[in-house]
Every structure is written in structure tokens, then in C-alpha cells.
Amino acid sequence: MDTTSRAPWLTVLRIALLGVGTLAALVLLSLAFGARPASAADAASAPPAQTQQRGLVTGVVDGLGETVHDVSGGVGRVVGGVVDPVRTAVAPAPA
């Protein structure tokens, strides 16, 4: 016989503990990764971006986006500097 059939109250207790643990994990993750105030009045009366909370993931993603933008701009300038003389050298003569 299966242990869940012999002691159904243990199964109920196990499921309840699993639910409480999952809920606690979700609360901790939302606090760690950028929980925002839910009140619309706070958001409307708050000054722009200076007092807005930023989560860890948002900060990392924004920083990574800025870095990629800067690197791609630098690469574009370098490639442009190399390609421009070649474009002028192989440009077709006006008809």
C-alpha cells in the first residue's frame, strides 16, 4: 500500500507546506528584483525617475543595453572609417 493512502493528512500537510514555501519564495523574489508601490497616488505625485525604485534585474538590463549601444556605436565608427575610402575608390564614374 502506498504511504499517501495510509496517511492522507501527511499528504495534505505536505501540499500546504509546499504552497506556503512557494508563496514565500515569490514574495522574496518580488522584493529582491524590483517590487514597485501599488498605489496610483504615489506614482502620480512622485517626481520623475529620481525616486523610482529600480530592481536588480532592471539595473543590470539597462546597464547591459547601454554598454551594447556604446560598443556598437564604436564599432560602427571604426568600420565606417575603413569602408569610406573603399567606397570612394570603387565609386562608379558619373555618366
GROMACS .gro file of C-alpha atoms in nm:
model
   95
    1MET     CA    1   0.000   0.000   0.000
    2ASP     CA    2   0.114   0.347  -0.082
    3THR     CA    3   0.217   0.584   0.201
    4THR     CA    4  -0.024   0.856   0.082
    5SER     CA    5  -0.317   0.616   0.123
    6ARG     CA    6  -0.213   0.524   0.476
    7ALA     CA    7  -0.169   0.881   0.599
    8PRO     CA    8  -0.372   1.128   0.392
    9TRP     CA    9  -0.321   1.404   0.650
   10LEU     CA   10   0.055   1.390   0.578
   11THR     CA   11  -0.018   1.449   0.211
   12VAL     CA   12  -0.239   1.746   0.294
   13LEU     CA   13   0.031   1.883   0.524
   14ARG     CA   14   0.298   1.832   0.256
   15ILE     CA   15   0.089   2.016  -0.007
   16ALA     CA   16   0.017   2.302   0.236
   17LEU     CA   17   0.387   2.339   0.320
   18LEU     CA   18   0.475   2.334  -0.048
   19GLY     CA   19   0.221   2.610  -0.114
   20VAL     CA   20   0.349   2.823   0.175
   21GLY     CA   21   0.708   2.774   0.062
   22THR     CA   22   0.623   2.870  -0.295
   23LEU     CA   23   0.438   3.179  -0.179
   24ALA     CA   24   0.729   3.283   0.043
   25ALA     CA   25   0.973   3.237  -0.246
   26LEU     CA   26   0.758   3.454  -0.474
   27VAL     CA   27   0.736   3.729  -0.214
   28LEU     CA   28   1.113   3.726  -0.158
   29LEU     CA   29   1.182   3.730  -0.533
   30SER     CA   30   0.945   4.023  -0.588
   31LEU     CA   31   1.116   4.216  -0.308
   32ALA     CA   32   1.464   4.135  -0.436
   33PHE     CA   33   1.401   4.207  -0.802
   34GLY     CA   34   1.219   4.537  -0.802
   35ALA     CA   35   0.884   4.550  -0.630
   36ARG     CA   36   0.706   4.874  -0.709
   37PRO     CA   37   0.447   5.056  -0.495
   38ALA     CA   38   0.096   4.959  -0.599
   39SER     CA   39  -0.068   5.291  -0.514
   40ALA     CA   40  -0.156   5.508  -0.813
   41ALA     CA   41  -0.145   5.818  -0.592
   42ASP     CA   42   0.220   5.753  -0.507
   43ALA     CA   43   0.311   5.713  -0.872
   44ALA     CA   44   0.124   6.028  -0.979
   45SER     CA   45   0.265   6.253  -0.706
   46ALA     CA   46   0.623   6.123  -0.718
   47PRO     CA   47   0.878   6.329  -0.906
   48PRO     CA   48   1.025   6.170  -1.217
   49ALA     CA   49   1.289   5.896  -1.217
   50GLN     CA   50   1.492   6.015  -0.915
   51THR     CA   51   1.273   5.846  -0.650
   52GLN     CA   52   1.160   5.550  -0.857
   53GLN     CA   53   1.279   5.217  -0.721
   54ARG     CA   54   1.489   5.003  -0.950
   55GLY     CA   55   1.528   4.633  -0.911
   56LEU     CA   56   1.847   4.438  -0.959
   57VAL     CA   57   1.741   4.285  -1.289
   58THR     CA   58   1.626   4.622  -1.429
   59GLY     CA   59   1.958   4.783  -1.340
   60VAL     CA   60   2.159   4.502  -1.498
   61VAL     CA   61   1.949   4.503  -1.817
   62ASP     CA   62   1.972   4.883  -1.850
   63GLY     CA   63   2.347   4.877  -1.794
   64LEU     CA   64   2.392   4.597  -2.045
   65GLY     CA   65   2.181   4.782  -2.302
   66GLU     CA   66   2.388   5.099  -2.263
   67THR     CA   67   2.711   4.901  -2.296
   68VAL     CA   68   2.594   4.723  -2.611
   69HIS     CA   69   2.480   5.056  -2.757
   70ASP     CA   70   2.819   5.219  -2.687
   71VAL     CA   71   3.016   4.924  -2.823
   72SER     CA   72   2.808   4.901  -3.140
   73GLY     CA   73   2.847   5.277  -3.195
   74GLY     CA   74   3.224   5.247  -3.159
   75VAL     CA   75   3.236   4.951  -3.396
   76GLY     CA   76   3.025   5.144  -3.645
   77ARG     CA   77   3.268   5.437  -3.640
   78VAL     CA   78   3.568   5.205  -3.690
   79VAL     CA   79   3.403   5.013  -3.974
   80GLY     CA   80   3.289   5.341  -4.131
   81GLY     CA   81   3.644   5.474  -4.120
   82VAL     CA   82   3.769   5.164  -4.303
   83VAL     CA   83   3.486   5.138  -4.556
   84ASP     CA   84   3.461   5.506  -4.660
   85PRO     CA   85   3.793   5.515  -4.852
   86VAL     CA   86   3.698   5.192  -5.029
   87ARG     CA   87   3.360   5.335  -5.129
   88THR     CA   88   3.521   5.642  -5.282
   89ALA     CA   89   3.779   5.427  -5.464
   90VAL     CA   90   3.523   5.198  -5.624
   91ALA     CA   91   3.252   5.457  -5.686
   92PRO     CA   92   3.128   5.448  -6.046
   93ALA     CA   93   3.217   5.741  -6.267
   94PRO     CA   94   2.931   5.980  -6.342
   95ALA     CA   95   2.767   5.909  -6.673
   0.00000   0.00000   0.00000
